[in-house]
């Protein structure tokens, strides 16, 4: 197996998944054998993902004393949980900056004051006229004071600008020039976005659908509607517009065309994720090209897309699909290189090192919950990922001691017992729990009984087919068959006598 960041191919028989059942006392070993030297993977700094990535280039190799082989170096938990609010918001543009700050303030009281202060400063930039959201932020904050003079000045200036834009639109409508009408509608829509009136802005973009004369105009209008619909949480409209954008013909196959499709894939993935169709959402997110970068920063970055796709994939994909979508997919490997910690989490999960993979997930969970799109689904994804890890780990055993299973899944015995019992009741885990011995036993199949049941079923099928054949033969023998006679009428048409 090739580890991330290594230039050599390492093969180990311990990586082969056992096809036979092993005794309860034998634990599965996943990864290089004790004598091998596993290459260390050091995450690098990503300028577009500086929240979760830290600089480890100057750290020395540090391996646990009790371990016989080196493992992937994991940074301290305190470093992983560091969160730079200003750097996080700087990755995005437009109205989503304010929405993300307000979401962080509602979920993390420790960052609420800094988030409200940052949101107020963004709303009061030069030319900003979003007074409604500014008043809302000041009302929610405990430290900010309302600048009534600025609010009055901006409202008057916005009223004059709105009248000018509306008069220009009326003049273009009288001239019946579609291109001028389209541009005037876009100006008015952008004005209402700056004012924070997303509903009015969406109405002007929807009016422009009949004024688009080129494929580029159609695609741009779809993206404008998608951005507003995501900010309004209208995911049904997002899905319809993303599908419409994918149907635009003659997309260029160059990098620019792939990036435009990547924006639609992100929007479509967010729509599927809102419907909890995580498997379909994963496929959409993993189609995003790595060259997209921050081109869609009004919604999400390419690092956000690989985060969404990774968590959705770990929660829904089995081992074969995980290999096809993540390990063998060249585009996905390029995306995961942008987020080294997420890449290591996927690699550890696929190789069966669930303890390390789930430990990384626990450390990054707080940062994931601060994301405006991922946060509402984090609890469901977290539970699904842990359930999938338990099922994959137990698949190679007839019985496993619960303390060893809890250690392998980086949780307590009570937690793994509760999780296993839930999966058993749902029919997803064929096993029984011995609470006295603290052992999880696989439910053995009675092969002898199954063979007899299969033989009886085959005999009954043979008898029914034989009776049907005999009945057909006897009917033909006694001529108990009704034949229709064909005759031609005067119009040369065939008719049958009943």
CSV table of C-alpha atoms in Angstrom, one decimal:
chain,number,residue,atom,x,y,z
A,1,UNK,CA,0.0,0.0,0.0
A,2,UNK,CA,1.2,3.5,-0.7
A,3,UNK,CA,0.9,6.0,2.1
A,4,UNK,CA,0.2,9.7,1.5
A,5,UNK,CA,3.3,11.6,0.9
A,6,UNK,CA,5.5,8.5,0.3
A,7,UNK,CA,7.4,7.8,-2.9
A,8,UNK,CA,7.7,4.1,-2.4
A,9,UNK,CA,5.2,1.3,-2.5
A,10,UNK,CA,4.9,-0.6,0.7
A,11,UNK,CA,3.3,-4.1,0.7
A,12,UNK,CA,2.2,-5.9,3.8
A,13,UNK,CA,0.2,-9.1,4.2
A,14,UNK,CA,-1.3,-7.6,7.3
A,15,UNK,CA,-3.2,-5.2,5.1
A,16,UNK,CA,-5.1,-8.1,3.4
A,17,UNK,CA,-8.6,-8.4,4.9
A,18,UNK,CA,-9.1,-11.9,6.3
A,19,UNK,CA,-11.7,-14.0,4.5
A,20,UNK,CA,-12.1,-16.6,7.3
A,21,UNK,CA,-13.2,-16.2,10.8
A,22,UNK,CA,-10.6,-15.9,13.5
A,23,UNK,CA,-10.6,-16.9,17.2
A,24,UNK,CA,-11.8,-14.4,19.8
A,25,UNK,CA,-8.4,-14.0,21.3
A,26,UNK,CA,-6.8,-12.9,18.0
A,27,UNK,CA,-7.1,-9.2,17.2
A,28,UNK,CA,-6.9,-8.0,13.6
A,29,UNK,CA,-3.7,-6.1,12.7
A,30,UNK,CA,-4.1,-3.4,10.2
A,31,UNK,CA,-1.2,-1.5,8.8
A,32,UNK,CA,2.5,-2.3,8.3
A,33,UNK,CA,3.9,-5.0,10.4
A,34,UNK,CA,6.0,-4.3,13.5
A,35,UNK,CA,9.3,-4.5,11.6
A,36,UNK,CA,8.4,-2.1,8.9
A,37,UNK,CA,9.2,1.6,8.8
A,38,UNK,CA,6.1,3.5,8.0
A,39,UNK,CA,6.8,6.9,6.3
A,40,UNK,CA,5.6,9.9,8.3
A,41,UNK,CA,3.1,12.2,6.8
A,42,UNK,CA,3.5,15.8,7.8
A,43,UNK,CA,0.6,18.1,6.9
A,44,UNK,CA,1.6,21.3,5.1
A,45,UNK,CA,0.2,24.8,5.3
A,46,UNK,CA,-2.6,25.6,2.9
A,47,UNK,CA,-3.2,29.3,2.4
A,48,UNK,CA,-6.9,28.7,1.7
A,49,UNK,CA,-7.4,26.4,4.7
A,50,UNK,CA,-5.4,28.0,7.4
A,51,UNK,CA,-8.0,27.2,10.1
A,52,UNK,CA,-7.4,23.5,10.5
A,53,UNK,CA,-3.9,23.2,8.9
A,54,UNK,CA,-0.9,24.0,11.0
A,55,UNK,CA,2.8,24.3,10.2
A,56,UNK,CA,4.6,21.1,11.2
A,57,UNK,CA,7.6,21.5,8.9
A,58,UNK,CA,9.9,22.5,11.8
A,59,UNK,CA,8.8,19.8,14.2
A,60,UNK,CA,11.0,16.8,14.9
A,61,UNK,CA,9.7,13.3,14.5
A,62,UNK,CA,8.1,12.2,17.7
A,63,UNK,CA,7.0,8.6,18.1
A,64,UNK,CA,5.3,7.1,21.1
A,65,UNK,CA,7.6,5.2,23.4
A,66,UNK,CA,5.4,2.2,23.7
A,67,UNK,CA,5.0,1.8,19.9
A,68,UNK,CA,7.3,-0.5,18.0
A,69,UNK,CA,6.6,1.2,14.7
A,70,UNK,CA,6.2,4.9,13.8
A,71,UNK,CA,2.7,6.2,13.3
A,72,UNK,CA,1.2,9.2,11.5
A,73,UNK,CA,2.2,12.2,13.5
A,74,UNK,CA,-0.9,13.9,15.0
A,75,UNK,CA,-0.6,17.5,16.2
A,76,UNK,CA,-1.6,18.3,19.8
A,77,UNK,CA,-5.3,18.8,20.4
A,78,UNK,CA,-4.9,22.4,21.4
A,79,UNK,CA,-3.3,23.3,18.1
A,80,UNK,CA,-6.1,21.6,16.2
A,81,UNK,CA,-8.8,23.4,18.0
A,82,UNK,CA,-7.2,26.9,17.5
A,83,UNK,CA,-9.7,29.0,15.5
A,84,UNK,CA,-8.8,32.3,13.9
A,85,UNK,CA,-12.1,34.0,13.2
A,86,UNK,CA,-10.7,36.7,11.0
A,87,UNK,CA,-8.8,34.3,8.8
A,88,UNK,CA,-11.8,32.1,8.5
A,89,UNK,CA,-14.1,34.9,7.4
A,90,UNK,CA,-11.5,36.3,5.0
A,91,UNK,CA,-11.8,33.1,2.8
A,92,UNK,CA,-15.4,34.1,1.8
A,93,UNK,CA,-16.9,37.1,0.0
A,94,UNK,CA,-20.3,38.7,-0.1
A,95,UNK,CA,-23.3,38.2,2.0
A,96,UNK,CA,-22.2,34.8,3.2
A,97,UNK,CA,-19.6,36.4,5.4
A,98,UNK,CA,-22.2,38.0,7.6
A,99,UNK,CA,-24.3,34.8,7.6
A,100,UNK,CA,-21.4,32.7,8.7
A,101,UNK,CA,-20.5,35.1,11.5
A,102,UNK,CA,-24.0,35.2,12.8
A,103,UNK,CA,-24.1,31.4,12.8
A,104,UNK,CA,-20.8,31.1,14.7
A,105,UNK,CA,-22.1,33.6,17.2
A,106,UNK,CA,-25.3,31.6,17.8
A,107,UNK,CA,-23.3,28.3,18.2
A,108,UNK,CA,-20.3,29.4,20.1
A,109,UNK,CA,-20.9,31.9,22.9
A,110,UNK,CA,-17.2,32.4,23.4
A,111,UNK,CA,-16.8,33.8,19.9
A,112,UNK,CA,-20.1,35.7,19.9
A,113,UNK,CA,-18.7,39.2,20.8
A,114,UNK,CA,-15.9,38.9,18.3
A,115,UNK,CA,-18.3,37.6,15.6
A,116,UNK,CA,-20.8,40.4,16.1
A,117,UNK,CA,-18.0,43.0,16.0
A,118,UNK,CA,-16.6,41.6,12.8
A,119,UNK,CA,-20.0,41.4,11.2
A,120,UNK,CA,-20.8,45.1,12.1
A,121,UNK,CA,-17.4,46.2,10.7
A,122,UNK,CA,-18.2,44.3,7.4
A,123,UNK,CA,-21.6,45.9,7.1
A,124,UNK,CA,-20.2,49.4,7.6
A,125,UNK,CA,-17.5,49.2,4.9
A,126,UNK,CA,-17.3,52.0,2.4
A,127,UNK,CA,-20.4,51.9,0.3
A,128,UNK,CA,-22.2,49.5,2.5
A,129,UNK,CA,-25.9,50.2,3.0
A,130,UNK,CA,-27.2,47.1,4.7
A,131,UNK,CA,-28.7,49.0,7.6
A,132,UNK,CA,-31.3,46.3,8.5
A,133,UNK,CA,-28.7,43.6,9.3
A,134,UNK,CA,-26.5,46.2,11.0
A,135,UNK,CA,-29.3,47.0,13.4
A,136,UNK,CA,-29.9,43.3,14.0
A,137,UNK,CA,-26.3,42.7,14.8
A,138,UNK,CA,-26.2,45.6,17.2
A,139,UNK,CA,-29.3,44.4,18.9
A,140,UNK,CA,-27.9,40.9,19.4
A,141,UNK,CA,-24.5,42.2,20.6
A,142,UNK,CA,-24.0,43.2,24.2
A,143,UNK,CA,-21.0,45.5,23.5
A,144,UNK,CA,-21.9,47.4,20.3
A,145,UNK,CA,-23.8,50.7,20.2
A,146,UNK,CA,-26.1,51.8,17.3
A,147,UNK,CA,-24.8,54.6,15.1
A,148,UNK,CA,-28.1,56.2,14.2
A,149,UNK,CA,-26.5,59.0,12.1
A,150,UNK,CA,-24.9,56.4,9.8
A,151,UNK,CA,-28.1,54.5,9.5
A,152,UNK,CA,-30.1,57.6,8.6
A,153,UNK,CA,-27.5,58.7,6.0
A,154,UNK,CA,-27.3,55.3,4.4
A,155,UNK,CA,-31.0,54.9,4.2
A,156,UNK,CA,-31.4,58.3,2.4
A,157,UNK,CA,-28.5,57.5,0.0
A,158,UNK,CA,-30.0,54.0,-0.7
A,159,UNK,CA,-33.4,55.6,-1.4
A,160,UNK,CA,-32.0,57.9,-4.1
A,161,UNK,CA,-29.9,55.2,-5.7
A,162,UNK,CA,-33.0,52.9,-5.9
A,163,UNK,CA,-35.0,55.6,-7.6
A,164,UNK,CA,-32.3,56.1,-10.2
A,165,UNK,CA,-31.9,52.4,-10.9
A,166,UNK,CA,-35.7,51.9,-11.3
A,167,UNK,CA,-35.9,54.9,-13.7
A,168,UNK,CA,-33.1,53.5,-15.8
A,169,UNK,CA,-34.9,50.1,-16.0
A,170,UNK,CA,-38.2,51.8,-17.1
A,171,UNK,CA,-36.3,53.6,-19.9
A,172,UNK,CA,-34.7,50.4,-21.1
A,173,UNK,CA,-38.1,48.6,-21.1
A,174,UNK,CA,-39.6,51.3,-23.3
A,175,UNK,CA,-36.7,50.7,-25.8
A,176,UNK,CA,-37.3,46.9,-25.7
A,177,UNK,CA,-33.5,46.1,-25.7
A,178,UNK,CA,-33.1,42.8,-23.9
A,179,UNK,CA,-29.4,43.2,-23.1
A,180,UNK,CA,-30.0,46.6,-21.4
A,181,UNK,CA,-33.0,45.3,-19.5
A,182,UNK,CA,-30.9,42.3,-18.3
A,183,UNK,CA,-28.1,44.6,-17.1
A,184,UNK,CA,-30.6,46.9,-15.3
A,185,UNK,CA,-32.2,44.0,-13.6
A,186,UNK,CA,-28.8,42.8,-12.4
A,187,UNK,CA,-28.0,46.2,-11.1
A,188,UNK,CA,-31.2,46.4,-9.1
A,189,UNK,CA,-30.7,42.8,-7.8
A,190,UNK,CA,-27.2,43.6,-6.7
A,191,UNK,CA,-28.5,46.8,-5.0
A,192,UNK,CA,-31.1,44.8,-3.0
A,193,UNK,CA,-28.4,42.3,-2.0
A,194,UNK,CA,-26.3,45.1,-0.7
A,195,UNK,CA,-29.4,46.3,1.3
A,196,UNK,CA,-30.0,42.8,2.7
A,197,UNK,CA,-33.3,42.4,0.9
A,198,UNK,CA,-32.7,39.0,-0.6
A,199,UNK,CA,-36.3,38.4,-1.6
A,200,UNK,CA,-36.5,41.5,-3.8
A,201,UNK,CA,-33.1,40.7,-5.3
A,202,UNK,CA,-34.2,37.1,-6.1
A,203,UNK,CA,-37.3,38.5,-7.9
A,204,UNK,CA,-35.2,40.6,-10.3
A,205,UNK,CA,-32.9,37.7,-11.1
A,206,UNK,CA,-35.9,35.5,-11.8
A,207,UNK,CA,-37.2,38.1,-14.2
A,208,UNK,CA,-34.0,38.0,-16.1
A,209,UNK,CA,-34.5,34.4,-17.2
A,210,UNK,CA,-36.3,35.6,-20.3
A,211,UNK,CA,-33.7,38.3,-21.1
A,212,UNK,CA,-30.7,35.9,-21.4
A,213,UNK,CA,-29.5,35.7,-25.0
A,214,UNK,CA,-26.4,33.7,-24.7
A,215,UNK,CA,-25.3,30.5,-22.9
A,216,UNK,CA,-23.0,32.5,-20.7
A,217,UNK,CA,-25.9,34.7,-19.6
A,218,UNK,CA,-28.0,31.7,-18.7
A,219,UNK,CA,-25.2,30.2,-16.6
A,220,UNK,CA,-24.5,33.4,-14.8
A,221,UNK,CA,-28.1,33.9,-14.0
A,222,UNK,CA,-28.4,30.4,-12.6
A,223,UNK,CA,-25.4,31.0,-10.4
A,224,UNK,CA,-26.9,34.3,-9.1
A,225,UNK,CA,-30.1,32.6,-8.2
A,226,UNK,CA,-28.2,29.8,-6.5
A,227,UNK,CA,-26.3,32.1,-4.3
A,228,UNK,CA,-29.4,34.0,-3.2
A,229,UNK,CA,-31.3,30.8,-2.7
A,230,UNK,CA,-28.6,29.3,-0.5
A,231,UNK,CA,-28.6,32.4,1.7
A,232,UNK,CA,-32.4,32.1,1.9
A,233,UNK,CA,-32.1,28.4,2.5
A,234,UNK,CA,-34.4,27.6,-0.4
A,235,UNK,CA,-32.7,24.4,-1.4
A,236,UNK,CA,-35.4,23.2,-3.7
A,237,UNK,CA,-34.7,26.3,-6.0
A,238,UNK,CA,-31.0,25.6,-5.7
A,239,UNK,CA,-31.4,22.1,-7.0
A,240,UNK,CA,-33.6,23.1,-9.9
A,241,UNK,CA,-31.2,25.9,-11.0
A,242,UNK,CA,-28.1,23.7,-10.6
A,243,UNK,CA,-29.8,21.0,-12.8
A,244,UNK,CA,-30.7,23.7,-15.3
A,245,UNK,CA,-27.2,25.0,-15.4
A,246,UNK,CA,-25.8,21.5,-16.0
A,247,UNK,CA,-28.1,21.3,-19.1
A,248,UNK,CA,-26.6,24.4,-20.7
A,249,UNK,CA,-25.0,23.0,-23.9
A,250,UNK,CA,-21.5,23.6,-25.4
A,251,UNK,CA,-19.7,23.9,-22.1
A,252,UNK,CA,-16.0,24.6,-22.7
A,253,UNK,CA,-13.8,21.7,-21.7
A,254,UNK,CA,-11.0,24.0,-20.6
A,255,UNK,CA,-10.2,24.9,-17.0
A,256,UNK,CA,-12.8,27.7,-16.9
A,257,UNK,CA,-15.6,25.4,-18.1
A,258,UNK,CA,-14.7,22.8,-15.5
A,259,UNK,CA,-14.7,25.4,-12.8
A,260,UNK,CA,-18.2,26.6,-13.8
A,261,UNK,CA,-19.4,23.0,-13.5
A,262,UNK,CA,-17.6,22.7,-10.2
A,263,UNK,CA,-19.7,25.6,-8.8
A,264,UNK,CA,-22.9,23.8,-9.9
A,265,UNK,CA,-21.6,20.6,-8.3
A,266,UNK,CA,-21.1,22.4,-5.0
A,267,UNK,CA,-24.6,23.8,-5.1
A,268,UNK,CA,-26.1,20.5,-6.1
A,269,UNK,CA,-24.2,18.7,-3.2
A,270,UNK,CA,-25.5,21.3,-0.7
A,271,UNK,CA,-29.1,20.7,-1.9
A,272,UNK,CA,-28.7,16.9,-1.6
A,273,UNK,CA,-27.1,17.3,1.9
A,274,UNK,CA,-30.1,19.4,3.0
A,275,UNK,CA,-32.3,16.5,2.1
A,276,UNK,CA,-30.0,14.1,4.0
A,277,UNK,CA,-29.1,12.3,0.8
A,278,UNK,CA,-25.5,12.0,1.9
A,279,UNK,CA,-24.4,9.4,-0.6
A,280,UNK,CA,-25.6,11.5,-3.6
A,281,UNK,CA,-24.2,14.6,-2.0
A,282,UNK,CA,-20.8,13.0,-1.6
A,283,UNK,CA,-20.6,12.1,-5.3
A,284,UNK,CA,-21.4,15.8,-6.2
A,285,UNK,CA,-18.8,17.3,-3.9
A,286,UNK,CA,-16.1,15.0,-5.2
A,287,UNK,CA,-16.6,16.1,-8.8
A,288,UNK,CA,-15.4,19.6,-7.9
A,289,UNK,CA,-12.0,20.3,-9.6
A,290,UNK,CA,-9.1,21.3,-7.4
A,291,UNK,CA,-8.5,24.3,-9.6
A,292,UNK,CA,-11.7,26.0,-8.5
A,293,UNK,CA,-10.0,27.5,-5.4
A,294,UNK,CA,-11.9,30.5,-4.1
A,295,UNK,CA,-13.8,31.2,-7.3
A,296,UNK,CA,-17.0,30.3,-5.6
A,297,UNK,CA,-16.2,31.9,-2.2
A,298,UNK,CA,-19.6,33.6,-2.1
A,299,UNK,CA,-20.9,30.2,-1.1
A,300,UNK,CA,-18.0,27.8,-0.2
A,301,UNK,CA,-14.4,27.1,-1.1
A,302,UNK,CA,-12.9,24.0,-2.5
A,303,UNK,CA,-11.6,23.0,0.9
A,304,UNK,CA,-15.2,23.1,2.2
A,305,UNK,CA,-16.3,20.9,-0.7
A,306,UNK,CA,-13.8,18.2,0.2
A,307,UNK,CA,-14.8,18.4,3.9
A,308,UNK,CA,-18.4,18.0,3.0
A,309,UNK,CA,-17.7,15.1,0.6
A,310,UNK,CA,-15.4,13.3,3.0
A,311,UNK,CA,-17.8,13.3,5.9
A,312,UNK,CA,-20.8,12.3,3.7
A,313,UNK,CA,-18.6,9.5,2.2
A,314,UNK,CA,-17.4,8.1,5.5
A,315,UNK,CA,-21.0,8.1,6.8
A,316,UNK,CA,-22.5,6.2,3.8
A,317,UNK,CA,-19.8,4.4,1.8
A,318,UNK,CA,-18.7,0.9,2.4
A,319,UNK,CA,-15.2,-0.2,1.9
A,320,UNK,CA,-15.3,-0.8,-1.9
A,321,UNK,CA,-17.1,2.5,-2.6
A,322,UNK,CA,-14.6,4.3,-0.3
A,323,UNK,CA,-11.7,2.9,-2.3
A,324,UNK,CA,-13.4,3.8,-5.6
A,325,UNK,CA,-14.4,7.4,-4.6
A,326,UNK,CA,-11.4,8.4,-2.5
A,327,UNK,CA,-8.3,6.1,-2.8
A,328,UNK,CA,-8.4,5.4,-6.6
A,329,UNK,CA,-9.9,8.7,-7.7
A,330,UNK,CA,-7.2,11.1,-9.0
A,331,UNK,CA,-9.3,14.2,-8.6
A,332,UNK,CA,-10.3,13.3,-5.0
A,333,UNK,CA,-6.6,12.7,-4.1
A,334,UNK,CA,-5.8,16.2,-5.4
A,335,UNK,CA,-8.6,17.7,-3.3
A,336,UNK,CA,-7.5,15.9,-0.2
A,337,UNK,CA,-4.0,17.2,-0.6
A,338,UNK,CA,-5.4,20.7,0.2
A,339,UNK,CA,-6.6,19.4,3.6
A,340,UNK,CA,-4.0,17.0,5.0
A,341,UNK,CA,-5.8,16.2,8.2
A,342,UNK,CA,-8.9,15.2,6.3
A,343,UNK,CA,-6.7,13.1,4.0
A,344,UNK,CA,-5.1,11.3,6.9
A,345,UNK,CA,-8.6,10.7,8.5
A,346,UNK,CA,-9.8,9.0,5.3
A,347,UNK,CA,-6.6,6.9,4.9
A,348,UNK,CA,-6.7,5.7,8.5
A,349,UNK,CA,-10.4,4.8,8.1
A,350,UNK,CA,-9.8,2.8,4.9
A,351,UNK,CA,-6.8,0.9,6.3
A,352,UNK,CA,-8.8,0.0,9.4
A,353,UNK,CA,-7.0,2.3,11.9
A,354,UNK,CA,-10.4,3.4,13.3
A,355,UNK,CA,-9.0,4.6,16.6
A,356,UNK,CA,-6.7,7.3,14.9
A,357,UNK,CA,-9.3,8.2,12.3
A,358,UNK,CA,-12.1,8.7,14.9
A,359,UNK,CA,-9.7,10.6,17.2
A,360,UNK,CA,-9.0,13.0,14.3
A,361,UNK,CA,-12.7,13.4,13.7
A,362,UNK,CA,-13.3,14.2,17.4
A,363,UNK,CA,-10.6,16.9,17.4
A,364,UNK,CA,-12.0,18.5,14.2
A,365,UNK,CA,-15.7,18.2,15.2
A,366,UNK,CA,-15.8,21.6,16.8
A,367,UNK,CA,-14.6,23.3,13.7
A,368,UNK,CA,-17.0,21.3,11.5
A,369,UNK,CA,-19.9,22.4,13.7
A,370,UNK,CA,-19.1,26.0,13.1
A,371,UNK,CA,-19.7,25.6,9.4
A,372,UNK,CA,-23.1,27.0,8.4
A,373,UNK,CA,-23.9,24.1,6.0
A,374,UNK,CA,-22.2,21.3,7.8
A,375,UNK,CA,-23.1,22.2,11.4
A,376,UNK,CA,-26.8,21.2,11.2
A,377,UNK,CA,-25.9,17.7,9.9
A,378,UNK,CA,-22.8,17.1,12.1
A,379,UNK,CA,-24.6,15.0,14.7
A,380,UNK,CA,-26.2,12.7,12.2
A,381,UNK,CA,-22.9,12.3,10.2
A,382,UNK,CA,-20.9,11.7,13.3
A,383,UNK,CA,-23.2,8.9,14.5
A,384,UNK,CA,-23.3,7.3,11.0
A,385,UNK,CA,-19.5,7.4,10.7
A,386,UNK,CA,-19.0,5.7,14.1
A,387,UNK,CA,-21.7,3.1,13.3
A,388,UNK,CA,-20.0,2.3,9.9
A,389,UNK,CA,-16.6,1.9,11.7
A,390,UNK,CA,-18.1,-0.5,14.2
A,391,UNK,CA,-19.7,-2.6,11.4
A,392,UNK,CA,-16.5,-2.7,9.3
A,393,UNK,CA,-14.4,-3.6,12.3
A,394,UNK,CA,-16.6,-6.4,13.5
A,395,UNK,CA,-17.2,-8.0,10.1
A,396,UNK,CA,-13.9,-10.1,10.3
A,397,UNK,CA,-14.7,-11.6,13.7
A,398,UNK,CA,-16.8,-14.3,15.3
A,399,UNK,CA,-16.5,-12.6,18.7
A,400,UNK,CA,-14.8,-9.5,20.1
A,401,UNK,CA,-14.3,-8.4,23.6
A,402,UNK,CA,-16.1,-5.1,24.2
A,403,UNK,CA,-13.1,-3.4,25.9
A,404,UNK,CA,-11.0,-4.2,22.9
A,405,UNK,CA,-13.7,-3.0,20.6
A,406,UNK,CA,-14.0,0.3,22.6
A,407,UNK,CA,-10.3,0.8,22.4
A,408,UNK,CA,-10.3,0.2,18.6
A,409,UNK,CA,-13.1,2.7,18.1
A,410,UNK,CA,-11.7,5.3,20.5
A,411,UNK,CA,-14.7,5.3,22.9
A,412,UNK,CA,-15.9,3.9,26.2
A,413,UNK,CA,-17.3,0.4,26.8
A,414,UNK,CA,-20.7,1.8,27.7
A,415,UNK,CA,-20.8,3.8,24.4
A,416,UNK,CA,-19.9,0.9,22.2
A,417,UNK,CA,-22.4,-1.4,24.0
A,418,UNK,CA,-25.2,1.1,23.4
A,419,UNK,CA,-24.2,1.6,19.8
A,420,UNK,CA,-24.0,-2.1,19.1
A,421,UNK,CA,-27.4,-2.7,20.7
A,422,UNK,CA,-28.9,0.0,18.6
A,423,UNK,CA,-27.5,-1.5,15.4
A,424,UNK,CA,-28.7,-5.0,16.4
A,425,UNK,CA,-32.2,-3.8,17.0
A,426,UNK,CA,-32.2,-2.0,13.6
A,427,UNK,CA,-31.0,-5.2,11.9
A,428,UNK,CA,-27.8,-3.7,10.7
A,429,UNK,CA,-25.5,-5.9,12.9
A,430,UNK,CA,-26.0,-9.6,13.1
A,431,UNK,CA,-24.6,-10.2,16.6
A,432,UNK,CA,-25.5,-10.8,20.2
A,433,UNK,CA,-24.1,-9.0,23.3
A,434,UNK,CA,-22.9,-11.1,26.3
A,435,UNK,CA,-23.2,-8.4,29.0
A,436,UNK,CA,-21.8,-10.7,31.7
A,437,UNK,CA,-18.6,-11.6,29.8
A,438,UNK,CA,-18.5,-8.3,27.9
A,439,UNK,CA,-18.2,-10.0,24.5
A,440,UNK,CA,-19.9,-9.2,21.2
A,441,UNK,CA,-20.7,-12.6,19.5
A,442,UNK,CA,-21.6,-12.8,15.8
A,443,UNK,CA,-24.9,-14.6,15.2
A,444,UNK,CA,-23.9,-17.9,13.7
A,445,UNK,CA,-25.9,-19.2,10.7
A,446,UNK,CA,-27.1,-22.8,10.7
A,447,UNK,CA,-25.8,-23.9,7.4
A,448,UNK,CA,-27.3,-27.4,7.7
A,449,UNK,CA,-30.8,-26.0,8.2
A,450,UNK,CA,-30.3,-23.6,5.3
A,451,UNK,CA,-29.2,-26.4,3.0
A,452,UNK,CA,-32.3,-28.4,3.8
A,453,UNK,CA,-34.6,-25.4,3.3
A,454,UNK,CA,-32.9,-24.8,-0.1
A,455,UNK,CA,-33.4,-28.4,-1.1
A,456,UNK,CA,-37.1,-28.4,-0.1
A,457,UNK,CA,-37.6,-25.2,-2.0
A,458,UNK,CA,-35.9,-26.6,-5.1
A,459,UNK,CA,-38.1,-29.8,-4.9
A,460,UNK,CA,-41.3,-27.7,-4.7
A,461,UNK,CA,-40.3,-25.7,-7.7
A,462,UNK,CA,-39.6,-28.9,-9.7
A,463,UNK,CA,-43.0,-30.4,-8.8
A,464,UNK,CA,-44.9,-27.2,-9.8
A,465,UNK,CA,-43.1,-27.0,-13.1
A,466,UNK,CA,-43.7,-30.7,-13.8
A,467,UNK,CA,-47.4,-30.4,-13.1
A,468,UNK,CA,-47.6,-27.4,-15.5
A,469,UNK,CA,-45.9,-29.4,-18.2
A,470,UNK,CA,-48.2,-32.4,-17.8
A,471,UNK,CA,-51.3,-30.2,-17.9
A,472,UNK,CA,-50.2,-28.6,-21.1
A,473,UNK,CA,-49.5,-32.0,-22.7
A,474,UNK,CA,-52.9,-33.4,-21.7
A,475,UNK,CA,-54.7,-30.3,-23.0
A,476,UNK,CA,-52.9,-30.7,-26.4
A,477,UNK,CA,-53.7,-34.4,-26.4
A,478,UNK,CA,-57.4,-34.1,-26.0
A,479,UNK,CA,-57.5,-31.0,-28.4
A,480,UNK,CA,-59.0,-28.9,-25.6
A,481,UNK,CA,-57.6,-25.8,-27.5
A,482,UNK,CA,-59.7,-23.0,-29.1
A,483,UNK,CA,-58.3,-22.1,-32.6
A,484,UNK,CA,-59.5,-18.9,-34.4
A,485,UNK,CA,-60.1,-19.2,-38.1
A,486,UNK,CA,-58.8,-16.4,-40.3
A,487,UNK,CA,-60.8,-15.0,-43.3
A,488,UNK,CA,-60.4,-12.0,-45.5
A,489,UNK,CA,-63.2,-9.4,-46.0
A,490,UNK,CA,-63.8,-7.3,-49.1
A,491,UNK,CA,-61.3,-4.6,-47.9
A,492,UNK,CA,-58.4,-7.0,-47.9
A,493,UNK,CA,-58.3,-6.9,-44.1
A,494,UNK,CA,-57.7,-10.1,-42.0
A,495,UNK,CA,-60.5,-11.0,-39.5
A,496,UNK,CA,-60.9,-13.9,-37.1
A,497,UNK,CA,-64.0,-15.9,-36.4
A,498,UNK,CA,-64.6,-16.4,-32.7
